[in-house]
CSV table of C-alpha atoms in Angstrom, one decimal:
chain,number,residue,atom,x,y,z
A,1,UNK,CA,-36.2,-35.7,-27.2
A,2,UNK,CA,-37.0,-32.0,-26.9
A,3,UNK,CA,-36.6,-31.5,-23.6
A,4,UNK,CA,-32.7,-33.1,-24.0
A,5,UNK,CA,-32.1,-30.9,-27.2
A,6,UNK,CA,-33.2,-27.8,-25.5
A,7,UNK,CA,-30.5,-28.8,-22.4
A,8,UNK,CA,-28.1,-29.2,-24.7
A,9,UNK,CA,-28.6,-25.9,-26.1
A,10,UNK,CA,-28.7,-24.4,-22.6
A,11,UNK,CA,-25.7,-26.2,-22.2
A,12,UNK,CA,-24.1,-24.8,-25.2
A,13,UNK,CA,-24.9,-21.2,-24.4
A,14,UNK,CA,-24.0,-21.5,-21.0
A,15,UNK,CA,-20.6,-22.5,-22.0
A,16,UNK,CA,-20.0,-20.3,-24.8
A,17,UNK,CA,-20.8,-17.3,-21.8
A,18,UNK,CA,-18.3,-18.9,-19.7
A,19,UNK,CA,-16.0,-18.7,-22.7
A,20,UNK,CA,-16.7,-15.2,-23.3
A,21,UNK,CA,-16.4,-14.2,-19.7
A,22,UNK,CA,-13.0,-16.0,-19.2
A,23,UNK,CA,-12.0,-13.9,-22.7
A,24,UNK,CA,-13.0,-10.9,-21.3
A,25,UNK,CA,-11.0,-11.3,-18.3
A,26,UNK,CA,-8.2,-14.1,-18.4
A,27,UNK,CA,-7.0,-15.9,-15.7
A,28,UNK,CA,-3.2,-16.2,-15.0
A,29,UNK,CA,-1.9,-19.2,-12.5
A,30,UNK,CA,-2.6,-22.4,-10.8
A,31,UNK,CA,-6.1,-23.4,-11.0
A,32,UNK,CA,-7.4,-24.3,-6.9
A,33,UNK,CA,-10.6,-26.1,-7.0
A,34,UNK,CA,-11.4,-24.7,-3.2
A,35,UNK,CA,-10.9,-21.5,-4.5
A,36,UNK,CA,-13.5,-21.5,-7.5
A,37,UNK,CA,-16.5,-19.2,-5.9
A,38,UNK,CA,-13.9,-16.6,-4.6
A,39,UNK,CA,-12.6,-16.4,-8.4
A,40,UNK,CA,-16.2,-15.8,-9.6
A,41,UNK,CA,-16.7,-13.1,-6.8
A,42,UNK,CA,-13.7,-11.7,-7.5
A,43,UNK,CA,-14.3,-11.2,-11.3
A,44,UNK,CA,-17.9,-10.2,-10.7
A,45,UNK,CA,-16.5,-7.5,-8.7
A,46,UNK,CA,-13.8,-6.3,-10.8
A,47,UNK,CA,-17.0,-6.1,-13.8
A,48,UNK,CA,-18.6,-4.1,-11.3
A,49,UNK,CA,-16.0,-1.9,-10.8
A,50,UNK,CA,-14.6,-1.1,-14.2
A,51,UNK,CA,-11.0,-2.8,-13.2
A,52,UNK,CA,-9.0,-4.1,-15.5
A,53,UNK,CA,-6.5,-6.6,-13.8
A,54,UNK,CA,-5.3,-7.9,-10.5
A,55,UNK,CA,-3.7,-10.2,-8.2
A,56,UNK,CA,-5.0,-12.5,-5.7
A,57,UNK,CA,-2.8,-14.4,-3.1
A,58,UNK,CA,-3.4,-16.3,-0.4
A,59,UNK,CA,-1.5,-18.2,2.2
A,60,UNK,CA,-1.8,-20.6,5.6
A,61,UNK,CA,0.1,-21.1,8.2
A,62,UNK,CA,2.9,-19.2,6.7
A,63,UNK,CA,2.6,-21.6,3.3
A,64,UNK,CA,1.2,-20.2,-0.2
A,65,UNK,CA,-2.1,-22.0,-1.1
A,66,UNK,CA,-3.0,-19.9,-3.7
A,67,UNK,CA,-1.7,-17.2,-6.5
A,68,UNK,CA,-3.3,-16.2,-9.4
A,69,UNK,CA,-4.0,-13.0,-11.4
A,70,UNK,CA,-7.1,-11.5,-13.3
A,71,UNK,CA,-7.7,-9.2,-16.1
A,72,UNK,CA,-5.0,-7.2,-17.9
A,73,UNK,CA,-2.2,-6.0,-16.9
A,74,UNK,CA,-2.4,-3.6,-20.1
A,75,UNK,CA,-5.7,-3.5,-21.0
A,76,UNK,CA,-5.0,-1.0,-24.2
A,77,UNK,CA,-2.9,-3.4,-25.9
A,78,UNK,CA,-5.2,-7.0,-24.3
A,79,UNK,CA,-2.2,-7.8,-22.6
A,80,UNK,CA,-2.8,-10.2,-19.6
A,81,UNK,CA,-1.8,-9.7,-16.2
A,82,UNK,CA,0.2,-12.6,-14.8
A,83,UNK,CA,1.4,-13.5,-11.0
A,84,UNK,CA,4.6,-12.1,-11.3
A,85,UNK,CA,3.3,-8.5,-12.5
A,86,UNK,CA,4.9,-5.5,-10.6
A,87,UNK,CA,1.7,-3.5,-9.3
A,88,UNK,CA,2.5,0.3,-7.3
A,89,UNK,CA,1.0,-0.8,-3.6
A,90,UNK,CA,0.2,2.7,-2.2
A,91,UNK,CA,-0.1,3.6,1.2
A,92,UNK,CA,0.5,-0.3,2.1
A,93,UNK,CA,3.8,0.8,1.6
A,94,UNK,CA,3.3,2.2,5.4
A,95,UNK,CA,3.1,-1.0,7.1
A,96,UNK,CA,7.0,-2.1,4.9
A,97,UNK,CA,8.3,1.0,6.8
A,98,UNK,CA,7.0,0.5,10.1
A,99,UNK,CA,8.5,-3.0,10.1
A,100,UNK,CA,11.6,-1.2,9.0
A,101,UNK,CA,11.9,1.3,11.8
A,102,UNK,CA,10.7,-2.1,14.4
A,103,UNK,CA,13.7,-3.5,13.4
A,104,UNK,CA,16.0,-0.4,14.4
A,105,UNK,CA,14.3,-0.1,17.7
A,106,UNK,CA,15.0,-4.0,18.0
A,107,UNK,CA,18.4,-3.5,17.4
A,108,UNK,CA,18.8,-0.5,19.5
A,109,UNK,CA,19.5,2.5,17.1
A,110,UNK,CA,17.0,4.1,17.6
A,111,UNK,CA,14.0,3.8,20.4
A,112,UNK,CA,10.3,5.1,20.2
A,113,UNK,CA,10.5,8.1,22.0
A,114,UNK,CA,13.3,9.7,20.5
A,115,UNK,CA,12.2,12.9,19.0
A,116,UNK,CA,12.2,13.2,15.1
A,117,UNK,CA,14.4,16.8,15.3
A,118,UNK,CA,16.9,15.4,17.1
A,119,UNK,CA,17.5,12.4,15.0
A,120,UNK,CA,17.6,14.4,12.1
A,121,UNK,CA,19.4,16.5,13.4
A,122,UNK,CA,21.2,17.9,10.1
A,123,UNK,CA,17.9,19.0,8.7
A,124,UNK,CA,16.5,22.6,8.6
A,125,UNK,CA,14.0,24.8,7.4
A,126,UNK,CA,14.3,27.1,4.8
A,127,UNK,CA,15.7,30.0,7.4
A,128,UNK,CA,17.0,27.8,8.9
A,129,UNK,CA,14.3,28.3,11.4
A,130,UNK,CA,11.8,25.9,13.1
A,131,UNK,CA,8.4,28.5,13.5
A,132,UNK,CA,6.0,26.0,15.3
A,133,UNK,CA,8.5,25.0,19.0
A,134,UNK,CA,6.1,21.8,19.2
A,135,UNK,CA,7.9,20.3,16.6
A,136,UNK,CA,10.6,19.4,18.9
A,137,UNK,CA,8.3,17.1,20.7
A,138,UNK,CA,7.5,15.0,17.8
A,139,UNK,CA,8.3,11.1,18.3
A,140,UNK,CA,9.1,8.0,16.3
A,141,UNK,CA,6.0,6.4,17.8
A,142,UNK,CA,4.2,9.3,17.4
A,143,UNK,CA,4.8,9.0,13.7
A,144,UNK,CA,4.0,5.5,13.5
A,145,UNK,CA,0.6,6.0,15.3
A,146,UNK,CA,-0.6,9.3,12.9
A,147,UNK,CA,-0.5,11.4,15.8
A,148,UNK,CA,2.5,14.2,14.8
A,149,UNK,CA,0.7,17.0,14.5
A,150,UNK,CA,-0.4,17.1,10.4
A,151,UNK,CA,-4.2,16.9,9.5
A,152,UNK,CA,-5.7,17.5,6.2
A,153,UNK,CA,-7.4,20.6,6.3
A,154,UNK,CA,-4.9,22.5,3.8
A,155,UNK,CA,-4.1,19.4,1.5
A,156,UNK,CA,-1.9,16.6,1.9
A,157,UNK,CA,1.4,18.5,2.7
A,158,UNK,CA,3.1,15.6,0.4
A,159,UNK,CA,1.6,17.0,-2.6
A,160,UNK,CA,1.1,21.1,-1.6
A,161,UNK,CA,4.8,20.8,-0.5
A,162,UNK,CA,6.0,18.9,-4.3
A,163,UNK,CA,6.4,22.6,-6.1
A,164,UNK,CA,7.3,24.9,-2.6
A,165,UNK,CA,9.6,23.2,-1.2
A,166,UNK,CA,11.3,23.4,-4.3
A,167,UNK,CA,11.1,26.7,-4.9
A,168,UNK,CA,12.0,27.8,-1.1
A,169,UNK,CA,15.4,25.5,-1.3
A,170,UNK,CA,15.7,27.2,-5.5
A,171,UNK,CA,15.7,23.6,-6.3
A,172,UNK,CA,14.3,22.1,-9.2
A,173,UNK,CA,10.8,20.7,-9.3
A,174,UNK,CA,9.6,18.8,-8.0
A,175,UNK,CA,11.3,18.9,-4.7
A,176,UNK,CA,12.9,15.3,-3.1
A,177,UNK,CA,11.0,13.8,0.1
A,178,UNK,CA,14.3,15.4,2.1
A,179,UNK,CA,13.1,19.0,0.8
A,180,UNK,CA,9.5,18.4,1.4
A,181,UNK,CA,10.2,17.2,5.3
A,182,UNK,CA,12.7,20.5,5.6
A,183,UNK,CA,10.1,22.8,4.3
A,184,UNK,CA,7.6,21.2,6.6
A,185,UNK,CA,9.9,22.4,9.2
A,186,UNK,CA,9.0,25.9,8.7
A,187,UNK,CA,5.7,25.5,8.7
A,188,UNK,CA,3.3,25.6,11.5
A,189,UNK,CA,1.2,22.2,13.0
A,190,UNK,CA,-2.2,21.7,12.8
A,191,UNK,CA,-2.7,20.1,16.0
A,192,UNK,CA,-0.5,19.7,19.3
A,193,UNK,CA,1.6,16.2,18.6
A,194,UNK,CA,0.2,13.3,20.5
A,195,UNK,CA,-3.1,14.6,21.3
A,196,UNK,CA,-5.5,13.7,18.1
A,197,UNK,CA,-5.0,11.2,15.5
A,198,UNK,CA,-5.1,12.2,11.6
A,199,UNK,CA,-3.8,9.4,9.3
A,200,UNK,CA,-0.4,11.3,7.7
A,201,UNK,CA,1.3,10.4,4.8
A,202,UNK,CA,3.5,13.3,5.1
A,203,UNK,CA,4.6,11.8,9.2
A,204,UNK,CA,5.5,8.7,7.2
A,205,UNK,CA,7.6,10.9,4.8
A,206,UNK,CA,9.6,11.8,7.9
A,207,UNK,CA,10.1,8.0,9.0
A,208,UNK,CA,11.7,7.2,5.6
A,209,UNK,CA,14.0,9.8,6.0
A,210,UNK,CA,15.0,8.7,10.1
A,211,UNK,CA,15.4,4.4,8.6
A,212,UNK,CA,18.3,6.6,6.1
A,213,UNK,CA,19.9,9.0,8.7
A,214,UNK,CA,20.2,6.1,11.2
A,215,UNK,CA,21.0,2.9,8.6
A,216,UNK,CA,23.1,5.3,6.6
A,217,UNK,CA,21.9,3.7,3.4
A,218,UNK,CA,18.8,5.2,1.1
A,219,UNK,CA,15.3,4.1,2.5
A,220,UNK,CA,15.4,1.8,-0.4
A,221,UNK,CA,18.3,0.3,-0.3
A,222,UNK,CA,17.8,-0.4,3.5
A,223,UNK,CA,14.9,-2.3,3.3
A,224,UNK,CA,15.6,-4.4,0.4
A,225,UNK,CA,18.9,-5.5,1.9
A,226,UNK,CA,18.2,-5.7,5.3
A,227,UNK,CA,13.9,-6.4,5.6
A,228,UNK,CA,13.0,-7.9,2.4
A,229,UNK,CA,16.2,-9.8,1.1
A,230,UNK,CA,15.9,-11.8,4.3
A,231,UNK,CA,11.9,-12.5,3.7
A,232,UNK,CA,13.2,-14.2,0.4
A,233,UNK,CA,11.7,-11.0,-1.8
A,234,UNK,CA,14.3,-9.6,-4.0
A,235,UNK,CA,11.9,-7.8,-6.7
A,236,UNK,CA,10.3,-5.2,-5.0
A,237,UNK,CA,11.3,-1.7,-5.4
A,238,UNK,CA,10.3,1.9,-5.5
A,239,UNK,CA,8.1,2.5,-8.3
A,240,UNK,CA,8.7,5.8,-10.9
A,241,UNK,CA,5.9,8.2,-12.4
A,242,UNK,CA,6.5,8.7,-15.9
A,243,UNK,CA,4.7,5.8,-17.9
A,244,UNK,CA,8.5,5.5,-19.9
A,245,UNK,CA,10.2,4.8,-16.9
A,246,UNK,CA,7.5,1.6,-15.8
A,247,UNK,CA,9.2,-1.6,-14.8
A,248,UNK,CA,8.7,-4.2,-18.5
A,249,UNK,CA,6.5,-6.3,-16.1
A,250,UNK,CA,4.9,-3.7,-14.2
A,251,UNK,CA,0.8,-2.9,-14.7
A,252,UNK,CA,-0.3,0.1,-16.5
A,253,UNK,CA,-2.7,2.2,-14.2
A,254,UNK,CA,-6.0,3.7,-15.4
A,255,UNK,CA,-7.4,6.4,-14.0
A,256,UNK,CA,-11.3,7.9,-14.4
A,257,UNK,CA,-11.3,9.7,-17.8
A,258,UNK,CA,-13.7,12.0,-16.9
A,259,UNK,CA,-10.8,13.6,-14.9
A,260,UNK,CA,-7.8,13.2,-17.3
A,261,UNK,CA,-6.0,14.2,-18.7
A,262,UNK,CA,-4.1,17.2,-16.7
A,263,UNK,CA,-1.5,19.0,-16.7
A,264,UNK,CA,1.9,16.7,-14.8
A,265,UNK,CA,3.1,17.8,-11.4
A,266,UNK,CA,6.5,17.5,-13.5
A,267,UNK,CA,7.9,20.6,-14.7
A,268,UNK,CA,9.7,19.3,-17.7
A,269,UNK,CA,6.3,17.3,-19.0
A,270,UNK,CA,5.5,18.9,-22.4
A,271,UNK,CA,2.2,17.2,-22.6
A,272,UNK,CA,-1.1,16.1,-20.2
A,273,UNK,CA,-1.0,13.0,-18.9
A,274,UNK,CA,-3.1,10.7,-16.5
A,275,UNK,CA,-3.5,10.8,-13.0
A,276,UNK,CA,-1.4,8.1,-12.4
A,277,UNK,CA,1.7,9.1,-14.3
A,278,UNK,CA,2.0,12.5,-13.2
A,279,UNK,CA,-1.6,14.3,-12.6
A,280,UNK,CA,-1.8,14.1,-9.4
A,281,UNK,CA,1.1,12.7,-7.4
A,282,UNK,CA,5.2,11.8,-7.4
A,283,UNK,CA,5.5,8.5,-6.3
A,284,UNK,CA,9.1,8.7,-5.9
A,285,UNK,CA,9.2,10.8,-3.2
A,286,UNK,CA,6.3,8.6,-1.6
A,287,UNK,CA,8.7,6.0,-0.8
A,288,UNK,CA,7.6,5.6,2.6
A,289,UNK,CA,4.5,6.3,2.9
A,290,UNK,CA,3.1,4.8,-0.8
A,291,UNK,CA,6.2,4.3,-3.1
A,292,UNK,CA,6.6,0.4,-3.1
A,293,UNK,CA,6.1,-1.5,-6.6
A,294,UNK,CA,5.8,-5.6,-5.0
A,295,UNK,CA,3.0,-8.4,-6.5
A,296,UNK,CA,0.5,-10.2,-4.3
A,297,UNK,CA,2.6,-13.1,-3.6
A,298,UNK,CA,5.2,-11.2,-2.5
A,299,UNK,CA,3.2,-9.2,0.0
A,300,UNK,CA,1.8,-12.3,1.1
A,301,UNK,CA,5.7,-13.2,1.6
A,302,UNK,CA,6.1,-10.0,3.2
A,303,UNK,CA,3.0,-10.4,5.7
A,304,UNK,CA,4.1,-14.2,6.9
A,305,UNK,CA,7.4,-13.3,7.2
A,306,UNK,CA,6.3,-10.0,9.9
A,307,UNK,CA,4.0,-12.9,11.5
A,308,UNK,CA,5.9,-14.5,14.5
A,309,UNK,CA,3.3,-17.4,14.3
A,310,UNK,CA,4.5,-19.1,10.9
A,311,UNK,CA,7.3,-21.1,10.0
A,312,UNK,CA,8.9,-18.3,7.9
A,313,UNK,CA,12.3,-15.8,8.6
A,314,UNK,CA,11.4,-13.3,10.8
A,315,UNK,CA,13.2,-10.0,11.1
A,316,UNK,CA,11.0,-9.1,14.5
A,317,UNK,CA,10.8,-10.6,17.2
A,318,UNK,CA,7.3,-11.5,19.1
A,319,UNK,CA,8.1,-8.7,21.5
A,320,UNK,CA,8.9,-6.5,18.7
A,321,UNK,CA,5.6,-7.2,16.5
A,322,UNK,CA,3.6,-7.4,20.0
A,323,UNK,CA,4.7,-3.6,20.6
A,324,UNK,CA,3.8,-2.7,16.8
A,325,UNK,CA,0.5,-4.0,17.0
A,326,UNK,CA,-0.1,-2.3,20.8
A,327,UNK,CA,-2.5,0.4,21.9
A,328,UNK,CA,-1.4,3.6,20.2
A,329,UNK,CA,-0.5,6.3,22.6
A,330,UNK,CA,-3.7,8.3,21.8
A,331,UNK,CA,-7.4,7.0,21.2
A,332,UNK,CA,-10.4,8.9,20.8
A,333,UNK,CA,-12.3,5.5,22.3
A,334,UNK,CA,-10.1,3.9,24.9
A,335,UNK,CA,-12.4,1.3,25.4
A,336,UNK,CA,-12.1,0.4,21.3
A,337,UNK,CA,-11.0,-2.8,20.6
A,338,UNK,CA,-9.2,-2.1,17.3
A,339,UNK,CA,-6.8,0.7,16.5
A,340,UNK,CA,-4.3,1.8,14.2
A,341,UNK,CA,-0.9,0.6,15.7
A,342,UNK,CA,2.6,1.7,14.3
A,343,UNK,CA,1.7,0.9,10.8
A,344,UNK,CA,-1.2,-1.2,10.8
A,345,UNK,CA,-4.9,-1.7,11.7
A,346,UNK,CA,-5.2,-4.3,14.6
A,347,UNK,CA,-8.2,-6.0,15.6
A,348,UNK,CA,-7.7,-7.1,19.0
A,349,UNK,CA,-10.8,-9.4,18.9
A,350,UNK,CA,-10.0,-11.2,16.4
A,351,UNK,CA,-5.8,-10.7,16.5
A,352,UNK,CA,-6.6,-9.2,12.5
A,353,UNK,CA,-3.4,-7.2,10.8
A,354,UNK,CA,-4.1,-5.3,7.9
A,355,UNK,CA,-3.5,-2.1,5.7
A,356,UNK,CA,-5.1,-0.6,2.5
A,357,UNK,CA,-3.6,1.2,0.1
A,358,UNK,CA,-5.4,3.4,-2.8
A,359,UNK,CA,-3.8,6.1,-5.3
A,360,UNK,CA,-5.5,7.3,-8.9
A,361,UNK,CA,-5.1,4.1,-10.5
A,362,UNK,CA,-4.5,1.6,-7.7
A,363,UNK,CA,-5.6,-0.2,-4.8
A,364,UNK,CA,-4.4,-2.7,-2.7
A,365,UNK,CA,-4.6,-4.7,0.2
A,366,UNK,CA,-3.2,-6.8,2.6
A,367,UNK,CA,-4.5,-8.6,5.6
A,368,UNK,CA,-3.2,-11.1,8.1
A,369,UNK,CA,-6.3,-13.2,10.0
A,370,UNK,CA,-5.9,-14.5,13.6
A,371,UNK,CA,-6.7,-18.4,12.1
A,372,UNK,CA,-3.7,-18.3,9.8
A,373,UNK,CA,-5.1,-17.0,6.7
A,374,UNK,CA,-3.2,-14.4,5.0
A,375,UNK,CA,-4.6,-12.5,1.9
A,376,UNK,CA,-3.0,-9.6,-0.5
A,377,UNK,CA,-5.0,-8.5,-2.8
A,378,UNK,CA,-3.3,-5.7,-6.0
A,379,UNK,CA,-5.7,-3.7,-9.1
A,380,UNK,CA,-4.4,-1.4,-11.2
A,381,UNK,CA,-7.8,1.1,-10.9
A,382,UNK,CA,-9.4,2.1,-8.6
A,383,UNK,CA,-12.8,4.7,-8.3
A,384,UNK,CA,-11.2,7.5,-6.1
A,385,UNK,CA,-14.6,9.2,-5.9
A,386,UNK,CA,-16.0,5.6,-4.5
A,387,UNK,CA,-13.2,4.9,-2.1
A,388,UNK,CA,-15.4,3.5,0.9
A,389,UNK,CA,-17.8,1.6,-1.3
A,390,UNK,CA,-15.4,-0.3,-3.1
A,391,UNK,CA,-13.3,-1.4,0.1
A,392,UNK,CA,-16.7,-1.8,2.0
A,393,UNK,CA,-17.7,-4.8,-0.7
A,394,UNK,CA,-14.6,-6.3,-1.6
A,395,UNK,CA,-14.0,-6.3,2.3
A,396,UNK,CA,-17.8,-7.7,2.2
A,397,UNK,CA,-17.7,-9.9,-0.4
A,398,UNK,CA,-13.6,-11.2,-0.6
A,399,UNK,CA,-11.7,-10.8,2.4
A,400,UNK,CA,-14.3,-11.8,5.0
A,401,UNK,CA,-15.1,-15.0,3.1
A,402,UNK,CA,-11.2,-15.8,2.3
A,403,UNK,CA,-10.7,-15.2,6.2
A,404,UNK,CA,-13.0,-18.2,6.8
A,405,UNK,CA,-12.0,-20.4,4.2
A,406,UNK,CA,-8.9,-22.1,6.4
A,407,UNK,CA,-10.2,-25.3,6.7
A,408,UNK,CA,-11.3,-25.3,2.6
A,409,UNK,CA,-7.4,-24.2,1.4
A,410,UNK,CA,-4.9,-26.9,0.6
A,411,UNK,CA,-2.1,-27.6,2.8
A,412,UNK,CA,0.4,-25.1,0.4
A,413,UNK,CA,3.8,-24.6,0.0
A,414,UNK,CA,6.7,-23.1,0.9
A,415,UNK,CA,7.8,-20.1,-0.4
């Protein structure tokens, strides 16, 4: 009789923990039995990490077998984050834009080596001057591959550029992603184009602005009408910095506090703020390089749709997504077996697509597995000073276990 009442306890305790743990971090979504130890990894690591909220979705063979979120989407006010929650997406926002200027190659408008100047062709320096000549050999694939030219030495010209560019063109601050490109013009390269590659946020900048010169619609606009409509995603959008201007279903983004607040990159901000909402970057001139607001589910959308392999709409064609995922035109290892392509990291061992993204307050992830497992993974914090750590385990601890879990997922359904 003892040894039943003191199970029973046990019992008791274990499930008032499980109680407290599931009020500590709600879950959002339909329950998948298959999917029960990756939801307990998951929230383990989120503890671990100090984040408050996220989204996990997962699809196979083109079909969604799983969506759920974690956490808060506001944790100040307990609010929980739910499925269809807007998250910012950060430098994934590359591999939306490479698809983009795939598809005008595809269709003939532009092609890969035309040079960058000479599509934009209406664009000059303050001057009116380009200094450095070797930016007339700057290509589309070149920017695609991180090999234009821009390292990292001086800062990320994205952000130095936000209050110069500005001031050189007597614009207001901070200066539009046209004005930072221009300015960029009249400044020297770090490195001949081509011949090193440094990952570029700034060469991205300058693909945005070639998808608007040669659609002849905004980079937004183009993509959402003529990438992602056709995917079946109609929500995503470019995201805005001020916290008063945040979608009603978008995430709020914490930053470390240790660091915060600062003074805003914003001129006309009267007070400090966080990193996320003004400390340390612009967002909207980031469109195309780390601008995109989306949700897990519809990155997952987005990833099966770029896959010629699935069932889905496919703006690209095989050829098309075979030549974004080839060898780059520079490697430091030629005999590597995995590379960054025009706007993704391909395993060629494993056929693996994927892209990270990470910004004070967010991370992300998408990846796309050879088997037919597709995973997109959204928080709204991230530990900036921890970056390889915390992709190292959840790449340790969730992706590499949801990439094997194929034959454990239910059949899914269409999106």
């Amino acid at each position: 009789m003892k040894s039943l009442l003191s199970a029973f306890v046990l019992i008791v305790l274990l499930t008032a923990a499980e109680a407290r743990a599931q009020a500590e971090f709600p879950l959002a979504g339909t329950e998948v039995p298959a999917m029960k130890g990756i939801e307990e990894q998951l929230l383990a690591f989120m503890k671990k990490w100090n984040v408050p909220g996220g989204q996990l979705a997962v699809a196979k063979d083109g079909k969604l077998a799983y969506s759920r979120a974690f956490g808060y989407g506001d944790r100040d006010n307990r609010i929980p984050a739910l499925p269809s929650n807007m998250f910012r997406i950060a430098s994934v926002s590359k591999s939306i834009t490479a698809v983009a200027v795939m598809k005008l190659i595809q269709d003939g408008k532009i092609k890969l080596d035309d040079k960058a100047l000479a599509i934009l062709n209406d664009f000059a320096p303050p001057g009116g001057q380009v200094k450095d000549s070797r930016w007339n050999d700057i290509t589309v694939e070149m920017l695609l591959e991180h090999l234009g030219g821009f390292s990292l030495e001086n800062g990320d010209r994205q952000v130095t550029y936000l209050r110069k560019a500005a001031d050189a063109f007597a614009a207001p601050r901070p200066a539009t992603a046209r004005q930072i490109v221009e300015y960029g013009m009249g400044e020297m390269l770090d490195f001949t184009p081509g011949t090193r590659y440094v990952y570029s946020n700034f060469g991205y900048n300058i693909l945005g602005r070639i998808i608007e010169k040669v659609s002849g619609k905004t980079y937004e606009k183009y993509l959402q009408e003529d990438i992602l409509s056709p995917m079946g995603i109609t929500d995503m959008q470019i995201a805005k910095t001020r916290r008063k201007d945040k979608l009603p279903n978008e995430a709020v983004y914490y930053g470390d506090q240790q660091y915060e607040p600062m003074w805003s990159v914003l001129d006309d901000a009267v007070d400090q703020v966080n990193f996320p909402y003004g400390g340390d970057y612009f967002i909207e001139v980031m469109d195309a390089h780390g601008g995109w607001l989306s949700n897990a589910l519809d990155l997952v959308k987005f990833v099966t749709a770029t896959d010629p392999t699935t069932g889905r709409p496919h703006p690209l064609t095989p050829k098309t997504v075979e030549n974004m995922l080839a060898r780059p035109l520079f490697m430091a290892d030629p005999g590597a077996r995995h590379w960054y392509g025009k706007g993704w990291n391909y395993d060629a061992t494993s056929d693996e697509w994927n892209h990270a993204g990470a910004l004070w307050g967010v991370s992300s992830v998408i990846v796309r597995y050879g088997n037919g497992v597709t995973v997109a993974i959204v928080f709204n914090y991230i530990p900036i000073m921890q970056l390889d750590d915390f992709f190292s385990e959840l790449k340790a601890n969730l992706l590499a276990p949801l990439g094997k879990m194929k034959g454990s997922l239910p059949e899914g359904r269409e999106f």
